[in-house]
mmCIF file of C-alpha atoms in Angstrom:
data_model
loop_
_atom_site.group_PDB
_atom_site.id
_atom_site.type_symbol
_atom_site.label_atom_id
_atom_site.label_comp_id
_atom_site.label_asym_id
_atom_site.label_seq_id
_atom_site.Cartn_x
_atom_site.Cartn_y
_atom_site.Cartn_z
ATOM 1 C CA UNK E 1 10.192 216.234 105.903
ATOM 2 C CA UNK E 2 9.515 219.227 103.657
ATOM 3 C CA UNK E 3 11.743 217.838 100.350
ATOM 4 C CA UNK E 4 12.315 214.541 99.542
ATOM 5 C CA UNK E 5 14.165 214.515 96.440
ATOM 6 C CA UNK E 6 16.077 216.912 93.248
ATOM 7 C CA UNK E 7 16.570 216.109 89.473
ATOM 8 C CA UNK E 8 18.040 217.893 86.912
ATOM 9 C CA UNK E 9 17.320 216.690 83.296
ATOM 10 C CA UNK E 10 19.138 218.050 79.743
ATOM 11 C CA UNK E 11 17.226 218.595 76.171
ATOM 12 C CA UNK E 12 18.966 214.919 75.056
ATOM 13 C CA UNK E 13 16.388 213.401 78.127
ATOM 14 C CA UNK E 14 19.014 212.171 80.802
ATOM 15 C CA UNK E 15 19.353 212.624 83.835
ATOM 16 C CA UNK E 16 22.486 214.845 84.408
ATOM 17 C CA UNK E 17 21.822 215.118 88.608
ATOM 18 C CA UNK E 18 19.828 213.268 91.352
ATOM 19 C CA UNK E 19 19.621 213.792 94.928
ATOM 20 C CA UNK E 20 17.701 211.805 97.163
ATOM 21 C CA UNK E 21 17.055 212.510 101.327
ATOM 22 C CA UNK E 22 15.938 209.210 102.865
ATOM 23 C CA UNK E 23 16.050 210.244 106.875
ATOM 24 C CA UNK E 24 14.883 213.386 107.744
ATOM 25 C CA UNK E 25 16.718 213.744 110.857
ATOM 26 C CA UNK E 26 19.894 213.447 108.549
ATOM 27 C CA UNK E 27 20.996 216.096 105.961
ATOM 28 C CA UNK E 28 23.599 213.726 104.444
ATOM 29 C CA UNK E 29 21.320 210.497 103.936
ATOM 30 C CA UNK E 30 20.464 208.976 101.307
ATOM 31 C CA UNK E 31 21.812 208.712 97.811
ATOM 32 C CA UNK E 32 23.755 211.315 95.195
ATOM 33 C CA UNK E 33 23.811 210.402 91.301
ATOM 34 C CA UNK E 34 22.985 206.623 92.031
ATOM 35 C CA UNK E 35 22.503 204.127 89.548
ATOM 36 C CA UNK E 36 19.387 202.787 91.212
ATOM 37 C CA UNK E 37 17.519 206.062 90.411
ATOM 38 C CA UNK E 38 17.634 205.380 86.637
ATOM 39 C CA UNK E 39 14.189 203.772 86.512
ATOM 40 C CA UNK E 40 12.923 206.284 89.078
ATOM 41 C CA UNK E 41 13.886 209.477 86.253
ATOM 42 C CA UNK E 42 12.812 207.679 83.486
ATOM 43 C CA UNK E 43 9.177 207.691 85.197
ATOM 44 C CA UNK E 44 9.639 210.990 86.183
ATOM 45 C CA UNK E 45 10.944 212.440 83.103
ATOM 46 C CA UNK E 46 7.877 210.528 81.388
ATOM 47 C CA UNK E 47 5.260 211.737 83.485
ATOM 48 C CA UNK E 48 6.830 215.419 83.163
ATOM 49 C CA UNK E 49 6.623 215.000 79.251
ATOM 50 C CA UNK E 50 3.065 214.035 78.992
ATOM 51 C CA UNK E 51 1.680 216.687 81.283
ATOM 52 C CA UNK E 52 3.689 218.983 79.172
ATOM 53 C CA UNK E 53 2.152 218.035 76.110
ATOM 54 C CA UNK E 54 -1.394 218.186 77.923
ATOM 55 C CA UNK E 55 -0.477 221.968 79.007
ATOM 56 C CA UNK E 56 0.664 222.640 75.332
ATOM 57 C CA UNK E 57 -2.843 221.436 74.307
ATOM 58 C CA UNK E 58 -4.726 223.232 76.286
ATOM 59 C CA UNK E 59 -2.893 226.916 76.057
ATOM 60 C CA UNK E 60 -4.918 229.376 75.085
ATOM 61 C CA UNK E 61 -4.197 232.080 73.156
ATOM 62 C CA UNK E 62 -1.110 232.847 75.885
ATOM 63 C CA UNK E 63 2.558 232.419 74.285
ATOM 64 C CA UNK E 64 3.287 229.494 76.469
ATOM 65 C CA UNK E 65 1.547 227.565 79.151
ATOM 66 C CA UNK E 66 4.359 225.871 81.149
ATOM 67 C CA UNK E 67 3.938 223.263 83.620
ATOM 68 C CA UNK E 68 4.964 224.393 87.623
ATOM 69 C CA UNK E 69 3.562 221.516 90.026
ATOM 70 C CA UNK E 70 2.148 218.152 90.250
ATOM 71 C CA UNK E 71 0.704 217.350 93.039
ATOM 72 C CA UNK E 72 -0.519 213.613 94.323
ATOM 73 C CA UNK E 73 -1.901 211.730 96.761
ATOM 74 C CA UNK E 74 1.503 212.039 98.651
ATOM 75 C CA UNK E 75 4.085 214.306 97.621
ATOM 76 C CA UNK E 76 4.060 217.339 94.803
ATOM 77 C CA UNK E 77 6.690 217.699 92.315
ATOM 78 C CA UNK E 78 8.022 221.509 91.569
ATOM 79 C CA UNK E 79 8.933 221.510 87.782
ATOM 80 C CA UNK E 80 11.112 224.644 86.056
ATOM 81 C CA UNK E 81 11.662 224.106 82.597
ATOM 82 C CA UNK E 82 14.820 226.722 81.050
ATOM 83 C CA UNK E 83 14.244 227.922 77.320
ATOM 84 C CA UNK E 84 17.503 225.698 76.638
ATOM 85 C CA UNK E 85 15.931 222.664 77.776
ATOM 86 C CA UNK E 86 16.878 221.852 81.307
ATOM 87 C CA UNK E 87 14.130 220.567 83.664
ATOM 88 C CA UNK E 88 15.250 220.800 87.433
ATOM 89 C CA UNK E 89 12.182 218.784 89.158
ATOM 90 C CA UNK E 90 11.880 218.962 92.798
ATOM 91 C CA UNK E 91 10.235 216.410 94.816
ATOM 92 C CA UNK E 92 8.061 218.344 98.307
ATOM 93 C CA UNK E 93 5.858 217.065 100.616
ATOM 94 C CA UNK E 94 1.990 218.237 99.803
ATOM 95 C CA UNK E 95 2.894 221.256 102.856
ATOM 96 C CA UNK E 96 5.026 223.041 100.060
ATOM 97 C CA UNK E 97 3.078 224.700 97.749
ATOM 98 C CA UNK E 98 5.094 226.681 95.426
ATOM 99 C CA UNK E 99 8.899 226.062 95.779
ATOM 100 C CA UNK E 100 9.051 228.251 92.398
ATOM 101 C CA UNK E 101 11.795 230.979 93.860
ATOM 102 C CA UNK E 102 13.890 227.822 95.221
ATOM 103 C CA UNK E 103 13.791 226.483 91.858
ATOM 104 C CA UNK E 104 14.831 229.691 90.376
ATOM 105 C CA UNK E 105 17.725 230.126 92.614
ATOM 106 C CA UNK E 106 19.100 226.615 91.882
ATOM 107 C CA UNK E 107 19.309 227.396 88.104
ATOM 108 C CA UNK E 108 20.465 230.780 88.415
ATOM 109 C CA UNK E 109 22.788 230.887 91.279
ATOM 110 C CA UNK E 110 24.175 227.654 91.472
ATOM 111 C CA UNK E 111 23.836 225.951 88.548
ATOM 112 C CA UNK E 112 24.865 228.280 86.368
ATOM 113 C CA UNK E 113 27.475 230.010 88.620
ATOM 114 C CA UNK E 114 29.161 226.841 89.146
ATOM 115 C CA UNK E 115 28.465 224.918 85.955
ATOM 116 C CA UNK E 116 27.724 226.815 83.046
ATOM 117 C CA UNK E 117 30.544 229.419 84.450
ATOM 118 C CA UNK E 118 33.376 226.283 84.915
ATOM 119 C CA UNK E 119 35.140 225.601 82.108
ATOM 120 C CA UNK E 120 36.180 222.332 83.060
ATOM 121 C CA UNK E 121 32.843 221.420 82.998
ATOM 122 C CA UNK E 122 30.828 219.720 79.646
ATOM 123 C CA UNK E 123 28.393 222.602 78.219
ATOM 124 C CA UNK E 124 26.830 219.252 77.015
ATOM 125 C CA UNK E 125 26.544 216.296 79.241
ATOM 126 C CA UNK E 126 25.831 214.188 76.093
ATOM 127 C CA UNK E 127 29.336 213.672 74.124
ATOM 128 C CA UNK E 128 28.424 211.662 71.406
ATOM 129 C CA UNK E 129 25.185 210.654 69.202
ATOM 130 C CA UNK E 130 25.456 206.969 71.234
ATOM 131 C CA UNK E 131 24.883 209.163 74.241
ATOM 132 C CA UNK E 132 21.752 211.495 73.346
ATOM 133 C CA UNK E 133 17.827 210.554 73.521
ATOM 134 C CA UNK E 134 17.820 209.219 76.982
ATOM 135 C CA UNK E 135 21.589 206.727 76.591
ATOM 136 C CA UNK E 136 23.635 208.929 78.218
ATOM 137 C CA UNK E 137 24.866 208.247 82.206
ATOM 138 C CA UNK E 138 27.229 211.372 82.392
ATOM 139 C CA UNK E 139 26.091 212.976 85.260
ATOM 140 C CA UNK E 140 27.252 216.424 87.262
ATOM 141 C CA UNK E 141 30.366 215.592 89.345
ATOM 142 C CA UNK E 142 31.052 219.100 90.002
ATOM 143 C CA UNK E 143 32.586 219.758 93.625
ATOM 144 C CA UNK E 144 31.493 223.111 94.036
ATOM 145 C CA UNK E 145 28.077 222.375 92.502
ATOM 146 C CA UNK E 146 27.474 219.561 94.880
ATOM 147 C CA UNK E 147 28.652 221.275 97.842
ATOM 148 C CA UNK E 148 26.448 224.419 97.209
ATOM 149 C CA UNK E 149 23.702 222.366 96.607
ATOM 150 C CA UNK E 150 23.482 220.750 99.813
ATOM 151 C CA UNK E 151 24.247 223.483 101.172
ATOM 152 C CA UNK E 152 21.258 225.052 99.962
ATOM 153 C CA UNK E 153 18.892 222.305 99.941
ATOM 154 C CA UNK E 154 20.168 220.320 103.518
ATOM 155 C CA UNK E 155 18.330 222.824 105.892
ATOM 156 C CA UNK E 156 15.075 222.352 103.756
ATOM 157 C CA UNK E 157 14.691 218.572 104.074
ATOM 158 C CA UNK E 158 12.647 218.533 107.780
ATOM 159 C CA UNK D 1 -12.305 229.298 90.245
ATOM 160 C CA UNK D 2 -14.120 229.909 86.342
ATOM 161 C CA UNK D 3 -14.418 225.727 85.184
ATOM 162 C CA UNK D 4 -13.617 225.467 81.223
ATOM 163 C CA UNK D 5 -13.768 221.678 81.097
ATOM 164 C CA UNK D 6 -15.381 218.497 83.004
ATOM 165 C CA UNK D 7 -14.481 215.298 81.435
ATOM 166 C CA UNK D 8 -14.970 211.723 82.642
ATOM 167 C CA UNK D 9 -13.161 208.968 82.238
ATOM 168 C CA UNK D 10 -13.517 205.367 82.624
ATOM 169 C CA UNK D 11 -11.740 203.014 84.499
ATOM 170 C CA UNK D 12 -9.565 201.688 81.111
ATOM 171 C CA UNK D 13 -8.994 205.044 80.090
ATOM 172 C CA UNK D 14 -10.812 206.321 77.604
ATOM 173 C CA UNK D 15 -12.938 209.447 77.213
ATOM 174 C CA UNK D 16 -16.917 208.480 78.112
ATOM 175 C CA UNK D 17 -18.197 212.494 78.360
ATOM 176 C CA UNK D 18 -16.169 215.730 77.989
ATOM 177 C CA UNK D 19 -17.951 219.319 77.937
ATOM 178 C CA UNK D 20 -17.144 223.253 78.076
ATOM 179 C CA UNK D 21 -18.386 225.716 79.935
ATOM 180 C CA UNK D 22 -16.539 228.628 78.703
ATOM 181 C CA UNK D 23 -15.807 230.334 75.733
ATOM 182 C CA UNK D 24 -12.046 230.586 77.060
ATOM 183 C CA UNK D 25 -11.984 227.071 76.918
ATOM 184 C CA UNK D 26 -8.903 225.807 74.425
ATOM 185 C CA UNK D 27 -10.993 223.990 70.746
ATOM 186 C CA UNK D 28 -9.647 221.168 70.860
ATOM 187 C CA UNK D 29 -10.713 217.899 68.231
ATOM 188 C CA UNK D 30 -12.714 214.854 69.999
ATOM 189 C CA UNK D 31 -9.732 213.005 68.953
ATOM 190 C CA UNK D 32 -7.148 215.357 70.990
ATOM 191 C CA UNK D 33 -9.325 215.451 74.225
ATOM 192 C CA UNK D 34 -9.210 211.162 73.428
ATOM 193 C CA UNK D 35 -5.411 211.647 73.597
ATOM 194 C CA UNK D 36 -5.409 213.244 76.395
ATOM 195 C CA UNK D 37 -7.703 211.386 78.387
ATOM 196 C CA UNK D 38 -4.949 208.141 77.754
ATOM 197 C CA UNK D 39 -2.189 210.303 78.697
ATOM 198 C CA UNK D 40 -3.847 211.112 81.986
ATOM 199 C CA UNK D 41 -4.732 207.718 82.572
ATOM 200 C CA UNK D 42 -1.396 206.181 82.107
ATOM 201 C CA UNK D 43 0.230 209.479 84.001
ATOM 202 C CA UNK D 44 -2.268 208.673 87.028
ATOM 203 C CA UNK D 45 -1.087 204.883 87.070
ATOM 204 C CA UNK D 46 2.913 206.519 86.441
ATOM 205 C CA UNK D 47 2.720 209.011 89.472
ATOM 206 C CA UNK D 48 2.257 206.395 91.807
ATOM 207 C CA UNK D 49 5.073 204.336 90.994
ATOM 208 C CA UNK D 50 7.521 207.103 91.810
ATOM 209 C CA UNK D 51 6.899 207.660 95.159
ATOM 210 C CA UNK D 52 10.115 208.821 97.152
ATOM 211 C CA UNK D 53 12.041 206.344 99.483
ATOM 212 C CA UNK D 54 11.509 208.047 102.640
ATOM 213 C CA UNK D 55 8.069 208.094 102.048
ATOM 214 C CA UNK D 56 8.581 204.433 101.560
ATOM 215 C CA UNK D 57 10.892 203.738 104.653
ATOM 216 C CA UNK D 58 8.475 205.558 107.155
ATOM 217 C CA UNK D 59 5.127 203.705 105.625
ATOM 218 C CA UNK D 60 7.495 200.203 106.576
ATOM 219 C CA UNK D 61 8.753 201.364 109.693
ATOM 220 C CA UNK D 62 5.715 203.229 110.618
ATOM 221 C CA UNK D 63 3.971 203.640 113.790
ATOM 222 C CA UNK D 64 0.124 204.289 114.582
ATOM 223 C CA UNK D 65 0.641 207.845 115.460
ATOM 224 C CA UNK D 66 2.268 207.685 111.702
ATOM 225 C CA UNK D 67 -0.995 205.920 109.920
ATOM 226 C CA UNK D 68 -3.476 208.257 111.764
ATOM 227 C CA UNK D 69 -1.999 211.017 110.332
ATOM 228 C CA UNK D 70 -2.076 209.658 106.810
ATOM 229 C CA UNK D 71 -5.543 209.302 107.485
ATOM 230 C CA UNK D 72 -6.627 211.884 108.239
ATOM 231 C CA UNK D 73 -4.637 213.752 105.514
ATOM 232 C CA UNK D 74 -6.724 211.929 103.104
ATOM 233 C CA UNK D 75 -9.898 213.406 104.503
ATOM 234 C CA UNK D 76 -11.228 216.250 102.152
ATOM 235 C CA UNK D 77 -12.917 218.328 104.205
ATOM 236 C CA UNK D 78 -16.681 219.549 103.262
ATOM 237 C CA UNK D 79 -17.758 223.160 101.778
ATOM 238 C CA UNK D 80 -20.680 224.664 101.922
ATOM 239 C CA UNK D 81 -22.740 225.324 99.274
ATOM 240 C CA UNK D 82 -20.817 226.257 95.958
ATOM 241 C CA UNK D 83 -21.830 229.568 94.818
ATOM 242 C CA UNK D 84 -24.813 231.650 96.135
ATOM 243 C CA UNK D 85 -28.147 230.572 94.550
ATOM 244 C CA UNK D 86 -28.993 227.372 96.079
ATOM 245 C CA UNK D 87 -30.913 224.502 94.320
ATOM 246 C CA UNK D 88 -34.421 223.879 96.472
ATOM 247 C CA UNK D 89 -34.059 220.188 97.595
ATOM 248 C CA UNK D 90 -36.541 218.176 94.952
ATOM 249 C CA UNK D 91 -33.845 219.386 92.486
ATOM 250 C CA UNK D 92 -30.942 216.859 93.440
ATOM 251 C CA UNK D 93 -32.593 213.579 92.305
ATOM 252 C CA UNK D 94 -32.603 211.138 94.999
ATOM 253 C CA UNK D 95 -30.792 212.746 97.146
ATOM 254 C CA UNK D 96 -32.352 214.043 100.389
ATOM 255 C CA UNK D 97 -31.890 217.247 102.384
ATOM 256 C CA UNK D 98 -29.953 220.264 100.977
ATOM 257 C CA UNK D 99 -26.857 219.445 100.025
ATOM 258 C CA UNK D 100 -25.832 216.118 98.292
ATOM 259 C CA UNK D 101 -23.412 215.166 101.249
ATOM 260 C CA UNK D 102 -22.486 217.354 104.283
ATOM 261 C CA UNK D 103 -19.839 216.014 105.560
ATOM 262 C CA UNK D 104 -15.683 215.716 104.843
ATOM 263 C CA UNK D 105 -15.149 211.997 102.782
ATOM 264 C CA UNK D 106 -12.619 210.271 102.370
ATOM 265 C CA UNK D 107 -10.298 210.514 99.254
ATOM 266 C CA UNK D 108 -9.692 207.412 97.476
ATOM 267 C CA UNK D 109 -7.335 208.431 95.443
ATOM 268 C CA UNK D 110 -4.223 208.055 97.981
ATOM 269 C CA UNK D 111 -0.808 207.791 95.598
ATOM 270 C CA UNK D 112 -2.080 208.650 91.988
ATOM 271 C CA UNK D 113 -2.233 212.007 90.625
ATOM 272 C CA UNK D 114 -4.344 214.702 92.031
ATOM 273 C CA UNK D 115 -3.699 218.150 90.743
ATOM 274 C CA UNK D 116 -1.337 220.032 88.255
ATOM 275 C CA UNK D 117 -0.973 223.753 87.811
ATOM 276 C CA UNK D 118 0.636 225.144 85.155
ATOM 277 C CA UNK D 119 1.327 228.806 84.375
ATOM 278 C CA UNK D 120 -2.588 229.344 82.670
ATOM 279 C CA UNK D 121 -4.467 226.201 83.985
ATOM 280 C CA UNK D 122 -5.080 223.795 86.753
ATOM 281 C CA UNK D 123 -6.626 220.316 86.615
ATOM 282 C CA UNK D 124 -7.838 218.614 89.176
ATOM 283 C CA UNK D 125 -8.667 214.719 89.209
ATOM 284 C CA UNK D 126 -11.321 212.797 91.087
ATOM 285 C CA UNK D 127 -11.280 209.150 91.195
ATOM 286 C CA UNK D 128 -13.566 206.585 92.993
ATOM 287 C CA UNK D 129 -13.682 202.953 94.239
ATOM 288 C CA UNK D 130 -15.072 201.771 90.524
ATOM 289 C CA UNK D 131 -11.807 203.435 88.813
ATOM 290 C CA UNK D 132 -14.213 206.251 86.851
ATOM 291 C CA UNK D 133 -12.365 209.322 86.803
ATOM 292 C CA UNK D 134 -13.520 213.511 87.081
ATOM 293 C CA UNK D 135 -11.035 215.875 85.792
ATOM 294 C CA UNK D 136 -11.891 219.314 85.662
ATOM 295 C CA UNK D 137 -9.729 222.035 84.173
ATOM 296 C CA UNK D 138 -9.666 225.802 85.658
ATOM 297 C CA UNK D 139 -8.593 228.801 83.983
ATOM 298 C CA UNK D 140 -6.826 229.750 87.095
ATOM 299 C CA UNK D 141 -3.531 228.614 88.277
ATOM 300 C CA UNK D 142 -4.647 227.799 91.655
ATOM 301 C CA UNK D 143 -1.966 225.774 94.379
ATOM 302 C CA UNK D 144 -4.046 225.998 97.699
ATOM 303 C CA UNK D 145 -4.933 223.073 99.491
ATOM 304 C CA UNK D 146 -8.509 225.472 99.421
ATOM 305 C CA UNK D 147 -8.994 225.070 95.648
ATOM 306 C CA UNK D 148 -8.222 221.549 95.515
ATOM 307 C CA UNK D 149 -10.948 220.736 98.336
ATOM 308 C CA UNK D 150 -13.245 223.248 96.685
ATOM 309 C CA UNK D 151 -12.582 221.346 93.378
ATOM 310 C CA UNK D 152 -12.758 217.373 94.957
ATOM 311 C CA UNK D 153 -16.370 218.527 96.673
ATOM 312 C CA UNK D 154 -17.506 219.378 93.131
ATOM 313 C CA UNK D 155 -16.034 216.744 91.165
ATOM 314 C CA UNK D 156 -17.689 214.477 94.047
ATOM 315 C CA UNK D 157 -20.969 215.833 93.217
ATOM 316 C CA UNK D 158 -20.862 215.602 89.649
ATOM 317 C CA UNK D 159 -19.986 211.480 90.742
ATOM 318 C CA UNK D 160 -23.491 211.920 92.255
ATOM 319 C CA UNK D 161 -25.312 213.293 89.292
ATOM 320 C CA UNK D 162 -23.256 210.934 87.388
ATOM 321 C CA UNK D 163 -24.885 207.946 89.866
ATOM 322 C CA UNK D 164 -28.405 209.464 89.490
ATOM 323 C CA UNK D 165 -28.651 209.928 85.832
ATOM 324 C CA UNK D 166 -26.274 208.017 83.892
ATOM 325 C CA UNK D 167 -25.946 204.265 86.565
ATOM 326 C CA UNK D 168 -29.670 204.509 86.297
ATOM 327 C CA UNK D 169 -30.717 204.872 82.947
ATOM 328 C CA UNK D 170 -31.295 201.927 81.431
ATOM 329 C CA UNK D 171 -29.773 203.066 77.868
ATOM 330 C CA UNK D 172 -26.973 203.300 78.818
ATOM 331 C CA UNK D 173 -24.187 200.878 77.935
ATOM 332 C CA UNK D 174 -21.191 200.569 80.697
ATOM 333 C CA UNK D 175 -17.884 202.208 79.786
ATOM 334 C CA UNK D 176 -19.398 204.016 76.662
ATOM 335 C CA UNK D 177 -19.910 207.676 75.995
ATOM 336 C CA UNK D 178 -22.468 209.265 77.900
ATOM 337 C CA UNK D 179 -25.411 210.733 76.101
ATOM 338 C CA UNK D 180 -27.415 211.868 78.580
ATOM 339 C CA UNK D 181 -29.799 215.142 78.554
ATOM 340 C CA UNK D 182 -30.045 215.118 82.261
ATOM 341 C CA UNK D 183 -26.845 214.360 83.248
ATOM 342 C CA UNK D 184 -25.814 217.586 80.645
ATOM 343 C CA UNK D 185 -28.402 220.182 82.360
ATOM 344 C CA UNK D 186 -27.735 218.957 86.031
ATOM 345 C CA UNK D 187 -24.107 219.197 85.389
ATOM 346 C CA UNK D 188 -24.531 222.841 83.614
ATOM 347 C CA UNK D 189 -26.684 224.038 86.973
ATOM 348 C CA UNK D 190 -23.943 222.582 89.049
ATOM 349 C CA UNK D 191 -21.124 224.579 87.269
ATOM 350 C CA UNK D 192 -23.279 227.516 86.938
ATOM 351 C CA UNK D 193 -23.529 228.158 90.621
ATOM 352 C CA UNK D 194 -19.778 227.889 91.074
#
């Protein structure tokens, strides 16, 4: 299996999207926005933050020294983070080694096309102040965003 | 693959020896490389923990054909000589022949964090049996699976300069910073060939 997993986190730290491939042999296993993932992003989302500080640290004189993968023992995470604050994080086996241009793509073309372009879609997942620094459980519903997405992503996962 | 920065770290997370080796390197305070050093340690312990289900599912479910292949995936394979100039044998302490090891080990380090490139940098992480962990940071962003072995082989024999001259000098207090002239000019030889 190639990629096992896709986040999408806003500046007010939750987790607006999750997709997660269990069988390989299956495009349409496993889970979509579940509630059983909340712990999972919350680790994520940590261990993102504090290698993003540690890049900030050690940048040289360069404008900006952003994070792109993490690789361990068993599976490396692809990490684009956009100037207004979105990290989409995806989760590869250690085969993939830059998934960069996928990542790309998912912002550009779909995400934006179908969310940032919708207007019955929230600019702002968060709605109120009770919802921002990591409270919020809004997450992307969107029909065309979903179906585009797996779409996109299904004939990756083996 | 130009090292800036080796540092060491001990198996409760703090920062026992850090050094430069370039002038690139990023200043940073004693107390910021401390920081970081925790961060590392409790990312290493984090990036195991959030290991994806069908990773999970297969490891359950899994068959021997399965757990061969994981094992041998964990195998870092050996390279040659780092560099060009090589060190005449009565040069690596106790260690016979020419090379410290010549052959591929295994990794110990099976789920926690091994490597992270970002657009200027990549660090790579070494850990052993004990807990004591190597990081080295590179000024190049580097993804192969060539730099990482290239990276584990050296980090591995730092661990054996760290055995020869710091585990066997009697000053030296466990799990406190390492102030060791030996340790400083094998480890500067050892990065200067790379």
């Amino acid at each position: 299996m190639a990629i096992y997993s896709f986040w999408i986190f806003d500046k007010h730290c939750n987790c607006i999207f999750d997709r997660e491939w269990t069988l390989k042999s299956n495009h349409a296993s496993g889970t979509i926005n579940s509630k059983l993932n909340e712990d999972t992003a919350k680790l994520l989302y940590g261990m993102v933050f504090s290698l993003r500080s540690i890049s900030q640290k050690l940048a040289g004189q360069g404008p900006h020294n952003e994070i792109r993968t993490i690789a361990t023992g068993k599976y490396r995470a692809h990490v684009l983070c956009t100037a207004s604050g979105l990290w989409f994080i995806l989760l590869s086996d250690l085969k993939r080694e830059n998934l960069s241009e996928v990542l790309r793509y998912l912002y550009g073309e779909i995400y934006i096309k179908t969310v940032v372009h919708n207007w019955l879609s929230p600019i702002d997942f968060a709605e109120s102040e009770a919802e921002k620094r990591g409270r919020g459980t809004r997450k992307i519903r969107n029909r065309n965003f979903l179906q585009r997405v797996e779409e996109f992503l299904g004939p990756m996962i083996n | 693959m130009a090292i800036q920065t080796i540092l060491v770290i001990n198996k409760s997370g703090g920062l026992v020896y850090q050094r430069d080796f370039s002038a690139s390197a990023p200043r940073l305070s004693s107390n910021e490389y401390l920081v970081l050093a925790g961060t590392l340690q409790g990312v290493v312990a984090i990036a195991s923990q959030i290991t994806p289900k069908s990773l999970q599912i297969t490891r359950k479910t899994g068959s021997k054909s399965g757990s061969d292949a994981n094992h041998s995936s964990q195998l870092v394979p050996y390279v040659g000589a780092l560099g060009s100039s090589a060190v005449p044998a009565q040069e690596l302490g106790s260690f016979m022949g020419p090379d410290y090891f010549n052959e591929a080990f295994t990794s110990w380090n099976t789920t926690g964090l091994k490597h992270v490139t970002t657009d200027q940098n990549s660090l790579f992480l070494y850990q052993t049996l004990t807990g004591v962990k190597f990081v080295a940071v590179s000024s190049q962003s580097a993804t192969s699976t060539m730099a990482v072995s290239i990276a584990e082989n050296l980090l591995r024999k730092a661990y054996c300069l760290y055995v020869d001259y710091v585990m066997k000098n009697p000053f030296y207090e466990p799990e406190m910073p390492i102030k060791c002239e030996l340790f400083d000019k094998r480890l500067g030889e050892l990065v200067a060939q790379l």
